[in-house]
PDB file of C-alpha atoms in Angstrom:
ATOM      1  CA  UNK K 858       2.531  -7.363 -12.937  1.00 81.00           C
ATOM      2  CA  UNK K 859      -0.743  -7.587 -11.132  1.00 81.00           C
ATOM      3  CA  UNK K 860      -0.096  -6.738  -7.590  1.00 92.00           C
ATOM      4  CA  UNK K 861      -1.455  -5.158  -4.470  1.00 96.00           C
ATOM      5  CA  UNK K 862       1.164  -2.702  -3.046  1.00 96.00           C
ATOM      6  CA  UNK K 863       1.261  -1.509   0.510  1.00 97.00           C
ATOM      7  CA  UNK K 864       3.341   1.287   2.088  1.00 97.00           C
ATOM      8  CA  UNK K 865       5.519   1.334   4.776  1.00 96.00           C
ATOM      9  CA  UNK K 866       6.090  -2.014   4.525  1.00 95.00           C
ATOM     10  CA  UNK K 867       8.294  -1.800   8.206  1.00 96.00           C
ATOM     11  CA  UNK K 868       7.442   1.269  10.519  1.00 95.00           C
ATOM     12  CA  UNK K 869       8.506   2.603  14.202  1.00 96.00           C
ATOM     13  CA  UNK K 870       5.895   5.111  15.661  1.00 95.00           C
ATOM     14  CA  UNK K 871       5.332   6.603  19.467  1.00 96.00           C
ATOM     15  CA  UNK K 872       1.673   6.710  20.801  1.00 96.00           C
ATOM     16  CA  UNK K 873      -0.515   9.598  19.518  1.00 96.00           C
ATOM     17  CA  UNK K 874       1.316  10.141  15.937  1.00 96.00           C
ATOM     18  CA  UNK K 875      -1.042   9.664  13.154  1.00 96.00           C
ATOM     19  CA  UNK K 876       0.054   7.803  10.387  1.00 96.00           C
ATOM     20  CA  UNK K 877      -1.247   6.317   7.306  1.00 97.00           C
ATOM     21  CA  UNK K 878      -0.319   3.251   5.953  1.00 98.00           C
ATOM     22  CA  UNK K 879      -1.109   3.027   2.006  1.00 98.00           C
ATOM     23  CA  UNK K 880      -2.403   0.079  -0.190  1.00 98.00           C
ATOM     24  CA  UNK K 881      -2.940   0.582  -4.118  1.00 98.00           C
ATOM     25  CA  UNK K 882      -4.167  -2.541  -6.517  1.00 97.00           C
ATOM     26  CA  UNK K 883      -3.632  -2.310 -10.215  1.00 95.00           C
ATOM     27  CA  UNK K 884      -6.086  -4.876 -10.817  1.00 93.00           C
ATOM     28  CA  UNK K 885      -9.045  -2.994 -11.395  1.00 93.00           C
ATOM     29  CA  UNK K 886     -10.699  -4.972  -8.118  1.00 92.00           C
ATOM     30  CA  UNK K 887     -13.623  -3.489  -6.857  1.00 91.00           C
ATOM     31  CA  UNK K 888     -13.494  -5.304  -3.242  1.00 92.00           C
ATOM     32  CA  UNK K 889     -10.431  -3.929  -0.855  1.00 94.00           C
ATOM     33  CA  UNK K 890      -9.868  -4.907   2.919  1.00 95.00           C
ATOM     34  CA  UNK K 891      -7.699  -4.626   5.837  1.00 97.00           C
ATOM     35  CA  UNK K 892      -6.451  -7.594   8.389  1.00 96.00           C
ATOM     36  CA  UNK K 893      -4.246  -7.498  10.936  1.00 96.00           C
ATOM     37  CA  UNK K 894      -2.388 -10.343  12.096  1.00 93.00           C
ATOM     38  CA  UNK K 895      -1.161 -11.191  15.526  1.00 93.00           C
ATOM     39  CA  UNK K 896       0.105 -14.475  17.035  1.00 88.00           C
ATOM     40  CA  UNK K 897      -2.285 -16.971  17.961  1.00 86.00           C
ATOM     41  CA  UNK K 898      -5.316 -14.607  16.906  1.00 89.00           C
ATOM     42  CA  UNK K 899      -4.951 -15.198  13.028  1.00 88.00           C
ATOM     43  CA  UNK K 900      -6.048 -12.854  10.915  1.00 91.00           C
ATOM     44  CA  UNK K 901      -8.821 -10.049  11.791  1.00 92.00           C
ATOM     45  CA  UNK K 902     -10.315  -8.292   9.647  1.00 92.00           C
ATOM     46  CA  UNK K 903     -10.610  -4.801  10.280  1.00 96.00           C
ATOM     47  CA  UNK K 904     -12.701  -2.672   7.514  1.00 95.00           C
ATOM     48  CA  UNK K 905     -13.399  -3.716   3.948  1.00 93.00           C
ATOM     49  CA  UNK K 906     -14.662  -1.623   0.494  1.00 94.00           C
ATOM     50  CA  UNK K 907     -17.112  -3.471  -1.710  1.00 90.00           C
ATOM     51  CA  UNK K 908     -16.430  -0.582  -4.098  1.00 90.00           C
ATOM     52  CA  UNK K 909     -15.283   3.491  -4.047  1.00 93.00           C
ATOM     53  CA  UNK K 910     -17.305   5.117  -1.538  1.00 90.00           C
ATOM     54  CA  UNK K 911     -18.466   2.164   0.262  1.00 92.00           C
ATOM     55  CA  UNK K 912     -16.880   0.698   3.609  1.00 95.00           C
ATOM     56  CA  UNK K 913     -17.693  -1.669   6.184  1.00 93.00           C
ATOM     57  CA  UNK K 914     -16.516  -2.036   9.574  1.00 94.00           C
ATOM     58  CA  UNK K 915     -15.342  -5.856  10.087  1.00 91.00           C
ATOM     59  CA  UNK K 916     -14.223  -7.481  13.639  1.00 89.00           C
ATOM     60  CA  UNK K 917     -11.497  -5.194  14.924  1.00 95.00           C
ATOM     61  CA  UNK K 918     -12.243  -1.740  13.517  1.00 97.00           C
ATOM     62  CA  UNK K 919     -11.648   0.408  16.926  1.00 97.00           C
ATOM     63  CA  UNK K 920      -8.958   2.745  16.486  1.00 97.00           C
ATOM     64  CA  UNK K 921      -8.693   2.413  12.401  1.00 98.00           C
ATOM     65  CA  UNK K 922      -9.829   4.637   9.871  1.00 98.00           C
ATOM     66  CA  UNK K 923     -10.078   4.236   6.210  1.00 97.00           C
ATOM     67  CA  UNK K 924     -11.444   5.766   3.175  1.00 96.00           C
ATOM     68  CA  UNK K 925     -11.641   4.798  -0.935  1.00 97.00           C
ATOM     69  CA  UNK K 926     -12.522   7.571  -2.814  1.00 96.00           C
ATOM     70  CA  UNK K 927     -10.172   5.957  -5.884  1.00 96.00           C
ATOM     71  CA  UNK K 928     -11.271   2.399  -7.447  1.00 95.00           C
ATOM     72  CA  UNK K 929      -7.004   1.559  -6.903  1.00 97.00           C
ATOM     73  CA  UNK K 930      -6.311   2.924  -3.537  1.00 97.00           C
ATOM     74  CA  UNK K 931      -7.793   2.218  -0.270  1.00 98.00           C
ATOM     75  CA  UNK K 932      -5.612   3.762   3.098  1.00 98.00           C
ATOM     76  CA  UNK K 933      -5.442   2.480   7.021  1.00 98.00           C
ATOM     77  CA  UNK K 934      -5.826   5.759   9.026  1.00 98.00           C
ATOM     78  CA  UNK K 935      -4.621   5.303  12.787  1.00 97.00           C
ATOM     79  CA  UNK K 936      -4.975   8.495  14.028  1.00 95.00           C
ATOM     80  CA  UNK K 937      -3.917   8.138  16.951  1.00 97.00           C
ATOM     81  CA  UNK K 938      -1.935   5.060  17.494  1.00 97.00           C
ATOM     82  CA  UNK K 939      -1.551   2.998  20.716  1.00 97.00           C
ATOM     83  CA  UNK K 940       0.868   0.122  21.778  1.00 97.00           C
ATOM     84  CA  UNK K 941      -2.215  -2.401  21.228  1.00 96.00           C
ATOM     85  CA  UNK K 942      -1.681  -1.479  17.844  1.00 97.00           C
ATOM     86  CA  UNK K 943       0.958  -3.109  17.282  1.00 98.00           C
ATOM     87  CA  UNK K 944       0.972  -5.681  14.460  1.00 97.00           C
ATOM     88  CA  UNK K 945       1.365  -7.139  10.996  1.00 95.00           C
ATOM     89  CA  UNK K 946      -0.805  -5.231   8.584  1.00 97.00           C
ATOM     90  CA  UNK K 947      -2.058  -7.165   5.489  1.00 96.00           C
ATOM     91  CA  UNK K 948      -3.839  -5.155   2.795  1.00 96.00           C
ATOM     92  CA  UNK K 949      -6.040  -7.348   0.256  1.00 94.00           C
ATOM     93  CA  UNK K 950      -8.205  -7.154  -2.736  1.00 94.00           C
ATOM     94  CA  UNK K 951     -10.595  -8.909  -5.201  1.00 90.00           C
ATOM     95  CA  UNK K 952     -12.386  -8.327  -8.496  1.00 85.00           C
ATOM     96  CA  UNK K 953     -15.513  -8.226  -6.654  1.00 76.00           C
ATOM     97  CA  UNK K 954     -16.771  -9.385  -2.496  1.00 68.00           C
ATOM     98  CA  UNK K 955     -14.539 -12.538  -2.120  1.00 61.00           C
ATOM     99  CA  UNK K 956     -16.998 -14.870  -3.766  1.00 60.00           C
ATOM    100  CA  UNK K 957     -14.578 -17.145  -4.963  1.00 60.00           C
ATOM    101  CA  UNK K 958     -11.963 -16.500  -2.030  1.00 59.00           C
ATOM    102  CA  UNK K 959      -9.337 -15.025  -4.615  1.00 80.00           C
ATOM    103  CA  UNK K 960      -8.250 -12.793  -2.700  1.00 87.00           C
ATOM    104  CA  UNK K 961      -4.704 -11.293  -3.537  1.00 91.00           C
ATOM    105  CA  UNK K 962      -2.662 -10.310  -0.866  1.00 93.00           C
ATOM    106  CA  UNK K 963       0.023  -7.227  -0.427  1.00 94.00           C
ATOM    107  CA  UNK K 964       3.108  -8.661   1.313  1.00 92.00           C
ATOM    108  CA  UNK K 965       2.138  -6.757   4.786  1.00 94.00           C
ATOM    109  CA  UNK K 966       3.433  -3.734   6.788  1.00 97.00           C
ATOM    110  CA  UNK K 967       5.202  -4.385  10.127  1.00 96.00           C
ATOM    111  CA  UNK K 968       3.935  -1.415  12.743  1.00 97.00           C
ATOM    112  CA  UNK K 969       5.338  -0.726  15.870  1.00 97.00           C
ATOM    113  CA  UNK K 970       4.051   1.506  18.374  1.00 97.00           C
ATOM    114  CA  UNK K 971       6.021   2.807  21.473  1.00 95.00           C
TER     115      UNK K 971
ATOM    116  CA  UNK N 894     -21.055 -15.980  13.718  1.00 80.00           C
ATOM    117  CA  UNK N 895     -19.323 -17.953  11.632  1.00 85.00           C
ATOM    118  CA  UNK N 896     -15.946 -19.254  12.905  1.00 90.00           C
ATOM    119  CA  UNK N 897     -13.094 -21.752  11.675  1.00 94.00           C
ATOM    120  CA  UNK N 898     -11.227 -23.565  14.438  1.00 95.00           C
ATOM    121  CA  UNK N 899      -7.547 -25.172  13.077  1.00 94.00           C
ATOM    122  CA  UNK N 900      -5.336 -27.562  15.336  1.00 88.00           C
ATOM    123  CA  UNK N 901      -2.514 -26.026  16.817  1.00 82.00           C
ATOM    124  CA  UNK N 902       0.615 -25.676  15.207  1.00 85.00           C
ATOM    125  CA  UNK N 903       3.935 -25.823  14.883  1.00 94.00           C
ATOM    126  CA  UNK N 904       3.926 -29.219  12.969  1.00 96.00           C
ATOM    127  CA  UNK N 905       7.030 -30.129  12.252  1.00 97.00           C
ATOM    128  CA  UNK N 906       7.795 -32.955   9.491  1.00 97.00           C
ATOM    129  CA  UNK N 907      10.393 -35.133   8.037  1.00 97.00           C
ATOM    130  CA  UNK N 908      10.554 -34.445   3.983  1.00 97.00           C
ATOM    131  CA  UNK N 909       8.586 -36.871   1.999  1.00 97.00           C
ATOM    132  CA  UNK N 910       5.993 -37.464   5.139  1.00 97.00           C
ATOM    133  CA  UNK N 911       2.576 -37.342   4.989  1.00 97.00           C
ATOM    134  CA  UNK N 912       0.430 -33.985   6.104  1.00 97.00           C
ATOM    135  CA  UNK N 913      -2.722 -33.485   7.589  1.00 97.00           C
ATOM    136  CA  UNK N 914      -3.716 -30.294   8.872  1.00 97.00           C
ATOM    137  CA  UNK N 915      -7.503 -30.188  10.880  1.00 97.00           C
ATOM    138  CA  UNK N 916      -9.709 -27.358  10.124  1.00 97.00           C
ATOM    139  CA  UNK N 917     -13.445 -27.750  11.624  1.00 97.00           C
ATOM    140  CA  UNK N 918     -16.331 -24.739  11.043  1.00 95.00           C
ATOM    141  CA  UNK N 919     -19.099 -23.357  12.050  1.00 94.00           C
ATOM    142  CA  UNK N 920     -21.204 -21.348  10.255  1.00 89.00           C
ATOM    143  CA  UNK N 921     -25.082 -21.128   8.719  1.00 82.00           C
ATOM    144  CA  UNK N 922     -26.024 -21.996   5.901  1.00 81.00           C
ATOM    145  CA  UNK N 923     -23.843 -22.506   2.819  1.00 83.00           C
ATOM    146  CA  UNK N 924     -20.349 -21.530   3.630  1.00 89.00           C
ATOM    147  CA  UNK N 925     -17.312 -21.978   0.833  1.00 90.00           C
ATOM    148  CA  UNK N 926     -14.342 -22.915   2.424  1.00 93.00           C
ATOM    149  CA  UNK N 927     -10.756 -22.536   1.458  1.00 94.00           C
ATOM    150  CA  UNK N 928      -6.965 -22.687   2.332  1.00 96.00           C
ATOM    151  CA  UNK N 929      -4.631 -19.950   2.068  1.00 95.00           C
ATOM    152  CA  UNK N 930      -0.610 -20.282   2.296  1.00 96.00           C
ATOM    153  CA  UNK N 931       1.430 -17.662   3.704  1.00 94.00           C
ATOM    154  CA  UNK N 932       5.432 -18.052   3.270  1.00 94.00           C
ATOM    155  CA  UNK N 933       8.170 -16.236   5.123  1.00 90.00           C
ATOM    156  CA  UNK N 934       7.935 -12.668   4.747  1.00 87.00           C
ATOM    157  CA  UNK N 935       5.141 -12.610   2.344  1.00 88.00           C
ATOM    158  CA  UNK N 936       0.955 -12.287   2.342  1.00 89.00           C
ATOM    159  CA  UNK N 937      -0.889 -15.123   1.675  1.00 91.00           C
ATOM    160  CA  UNK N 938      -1.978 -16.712  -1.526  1.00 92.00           C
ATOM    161  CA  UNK N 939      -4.865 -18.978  -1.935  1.00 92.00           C
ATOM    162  CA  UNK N 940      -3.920 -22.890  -2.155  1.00 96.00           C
ATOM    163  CA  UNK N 941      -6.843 -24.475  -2.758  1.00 95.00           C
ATOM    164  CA  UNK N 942     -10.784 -23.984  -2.403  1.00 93.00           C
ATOM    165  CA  UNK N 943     -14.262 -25.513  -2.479  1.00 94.00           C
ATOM    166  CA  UNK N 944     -17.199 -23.942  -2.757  1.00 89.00           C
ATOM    167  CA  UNK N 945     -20.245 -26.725  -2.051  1.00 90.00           C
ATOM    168  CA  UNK N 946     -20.238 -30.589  -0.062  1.00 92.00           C
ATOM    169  CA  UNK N 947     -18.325 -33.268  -1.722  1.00 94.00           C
ATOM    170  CA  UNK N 948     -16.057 -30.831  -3.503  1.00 95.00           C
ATOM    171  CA  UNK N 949     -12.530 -31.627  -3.091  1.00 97.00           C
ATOM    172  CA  UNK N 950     -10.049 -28.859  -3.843  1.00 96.00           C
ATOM    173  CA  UNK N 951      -6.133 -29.321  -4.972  1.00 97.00           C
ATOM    174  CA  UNK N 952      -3.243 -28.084  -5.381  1.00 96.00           C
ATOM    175  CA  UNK N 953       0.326 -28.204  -5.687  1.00 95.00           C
ATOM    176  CA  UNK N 954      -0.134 -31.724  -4.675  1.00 97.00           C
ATOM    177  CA  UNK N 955      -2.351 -30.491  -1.842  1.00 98.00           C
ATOM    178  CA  UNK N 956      -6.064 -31.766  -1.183  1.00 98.00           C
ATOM    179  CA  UNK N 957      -9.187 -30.626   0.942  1.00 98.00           C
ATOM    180  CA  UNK N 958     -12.537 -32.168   0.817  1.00 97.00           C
ATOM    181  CA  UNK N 959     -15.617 -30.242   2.126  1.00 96.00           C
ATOM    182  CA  UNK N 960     -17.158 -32.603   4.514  1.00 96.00           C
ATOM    183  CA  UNK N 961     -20.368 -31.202   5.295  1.00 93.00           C
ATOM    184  CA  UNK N 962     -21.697 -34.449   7.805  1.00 94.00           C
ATOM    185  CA  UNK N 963     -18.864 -33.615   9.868  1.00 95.00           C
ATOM    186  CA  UNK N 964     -18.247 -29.590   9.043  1.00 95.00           C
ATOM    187  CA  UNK N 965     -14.200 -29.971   8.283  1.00 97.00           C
ATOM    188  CA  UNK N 966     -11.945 -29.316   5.291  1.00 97.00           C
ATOM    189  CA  UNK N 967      -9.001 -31.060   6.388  1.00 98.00           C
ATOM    190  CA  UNK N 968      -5.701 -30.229   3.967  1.00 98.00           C
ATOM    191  CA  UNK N 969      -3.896 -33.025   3.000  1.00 98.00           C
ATOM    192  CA  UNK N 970      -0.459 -33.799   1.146  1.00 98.00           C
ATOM    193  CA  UNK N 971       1.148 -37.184   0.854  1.00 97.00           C
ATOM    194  CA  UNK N 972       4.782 -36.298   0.910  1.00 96.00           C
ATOM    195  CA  UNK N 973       5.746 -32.982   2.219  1.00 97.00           C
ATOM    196  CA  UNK N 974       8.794 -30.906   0.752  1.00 97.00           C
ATOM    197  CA  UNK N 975      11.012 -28.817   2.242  1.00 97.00           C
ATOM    198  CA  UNK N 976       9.859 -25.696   0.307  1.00 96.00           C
ATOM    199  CA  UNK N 977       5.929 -26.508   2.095  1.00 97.00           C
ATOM    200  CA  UNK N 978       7.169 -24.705   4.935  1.00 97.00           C
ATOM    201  CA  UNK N 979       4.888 -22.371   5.785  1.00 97.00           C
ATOM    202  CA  UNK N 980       1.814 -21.178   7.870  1.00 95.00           C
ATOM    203  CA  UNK N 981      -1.062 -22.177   6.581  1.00 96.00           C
ATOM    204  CA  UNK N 982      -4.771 -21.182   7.087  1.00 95.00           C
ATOM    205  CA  UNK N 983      -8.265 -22.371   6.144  1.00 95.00           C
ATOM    206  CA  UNK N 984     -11.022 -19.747   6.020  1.00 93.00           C
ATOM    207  CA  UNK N 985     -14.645 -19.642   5.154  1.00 91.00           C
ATOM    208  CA  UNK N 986     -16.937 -17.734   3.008  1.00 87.00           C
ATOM    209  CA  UNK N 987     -20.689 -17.762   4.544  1.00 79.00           C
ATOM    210  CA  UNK N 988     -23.511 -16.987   2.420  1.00 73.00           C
ATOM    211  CA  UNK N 989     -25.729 -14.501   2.240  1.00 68.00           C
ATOM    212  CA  UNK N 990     -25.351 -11.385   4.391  1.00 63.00           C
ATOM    213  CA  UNK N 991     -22.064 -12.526   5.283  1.00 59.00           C
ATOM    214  CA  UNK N 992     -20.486 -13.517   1.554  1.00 67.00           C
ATOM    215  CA  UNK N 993     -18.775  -9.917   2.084  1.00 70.00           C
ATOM    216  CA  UNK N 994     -15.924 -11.491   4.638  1.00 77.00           C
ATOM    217  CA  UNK N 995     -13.626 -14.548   4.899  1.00 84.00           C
ATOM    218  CA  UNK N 996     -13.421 -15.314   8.131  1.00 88.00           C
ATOM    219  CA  UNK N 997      -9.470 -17.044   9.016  1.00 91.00           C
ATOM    220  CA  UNK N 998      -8.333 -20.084  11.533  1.00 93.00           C
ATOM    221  CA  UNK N 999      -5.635 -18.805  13.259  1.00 92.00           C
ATOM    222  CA  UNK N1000      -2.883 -20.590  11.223  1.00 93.00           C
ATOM    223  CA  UNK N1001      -0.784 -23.700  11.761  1.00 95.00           C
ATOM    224  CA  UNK N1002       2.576 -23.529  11.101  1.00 95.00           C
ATOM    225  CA  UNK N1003       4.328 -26.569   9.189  1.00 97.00           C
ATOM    226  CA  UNK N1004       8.111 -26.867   9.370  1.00 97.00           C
ATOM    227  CA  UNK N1005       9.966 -29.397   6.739  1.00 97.00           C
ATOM    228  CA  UNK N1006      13.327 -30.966   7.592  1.00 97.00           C
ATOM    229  CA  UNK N1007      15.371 -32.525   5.471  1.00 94.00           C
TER     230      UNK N1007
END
């Protein structure tokens, strides 16, 4: 089953922990990226891969890190994590930049940080 | 920058009664437009799209037309189910530089009653 599969899906941190927060597509897309979604902001995007080895900040990238040195996987570093962190992470990909707005979605990981 | 303003939500609806959702843009150029669907506890998953003026997109019952004169993609449906609940957002694709990112509304929420 084509999917994009992100890891924790629910997670309780305290300020300053690093964490990582996995995605992995088995769709062979070359185009990943990161939103975060708060309420009554949307979704922001917050760094993107247009293919392994290549990322772009987007809107919201303070505080994030992220890395693709695989075609399937492409990680949300937060190395050190603050309350304003806080959110609804949605990890998404398509076969290549979102030309035709197909992008598939993971089903989003729920991070708190105390 | 380009930017996609949606009315406020929540919209709540009787079943079977008609649905319009406003979605106005701004952006340069050549922008594709599209609506995405998110349903409780999942990502979102693209409804319908259009990628040039005139085009009307559909789906599932659901309809957009790219109005260019007036910069809108309003999403349309003529009798609303209970299983449309949802949050629902339109996004655009700009051109050029900025075909990389889909920028989001910030989501209106529809609730069907029976």
């Amino acid at each position: 089953e084509a999917q994009v599969t992100q890891n924790p899906r629910y997670l309780i941190t305290v300020t300053g922990k690093k964490l990582t927060v996995t995605c992995s597509q088995n769709m062979n897309h070359e185009y990943m990226s990161w939103y975060r979604q708060d309420p009554g902001l949307g979704l922001r995007q917050i760094y993107y891969s247009m293919n392994v080895e290549v990322t772009d900040k987007g809107d919201v990238p303070e505080g994030y890190k992220v890395s693709r040195k695989e075609k399937r996987n492409f990680p949300l570093i937060l190395e050190s994590p603050s309350p304003n962190q806080t959110s609804l992470y949605f990890c998404a990909s398509s076969l290549y930049s979102p030309s035709t707005g197909e992008l598939f979605f993971g089903e989003g990981s729920r991070l708190t940080v105390l | 920058g380009n930017s996609v303003t949606q009315m406020e939500g929540p919209v709540t609806l009787s079943e079977e009664a008609f649905l319009t959702i406003n979605c106005t843009y701004t952006a340069t150029g050549y922008p594709s437009l599209f609506w995405y669907v998110q349903y409780p506890g999942e990502g979102l998953q693209l409804l319908l799209k259009a990628t040039k003026a005139d085009d009307k997109g559909s789906n599932k019952g659901f309809e957009a037309t790219y109005r260019k004169e007036t910069t809108s993609f309003h999403l349309e449906k003529g009798s609303v189910q209970v299983s449309d609940s949802a949050v629902y957002f339109c996004a655009l694709r700009g051109s050029g530089a900025g075909s990389y990112q889909l920028t989001f509304g910030k989501g209106t929420k529809l609730s069907v009653i029976p």
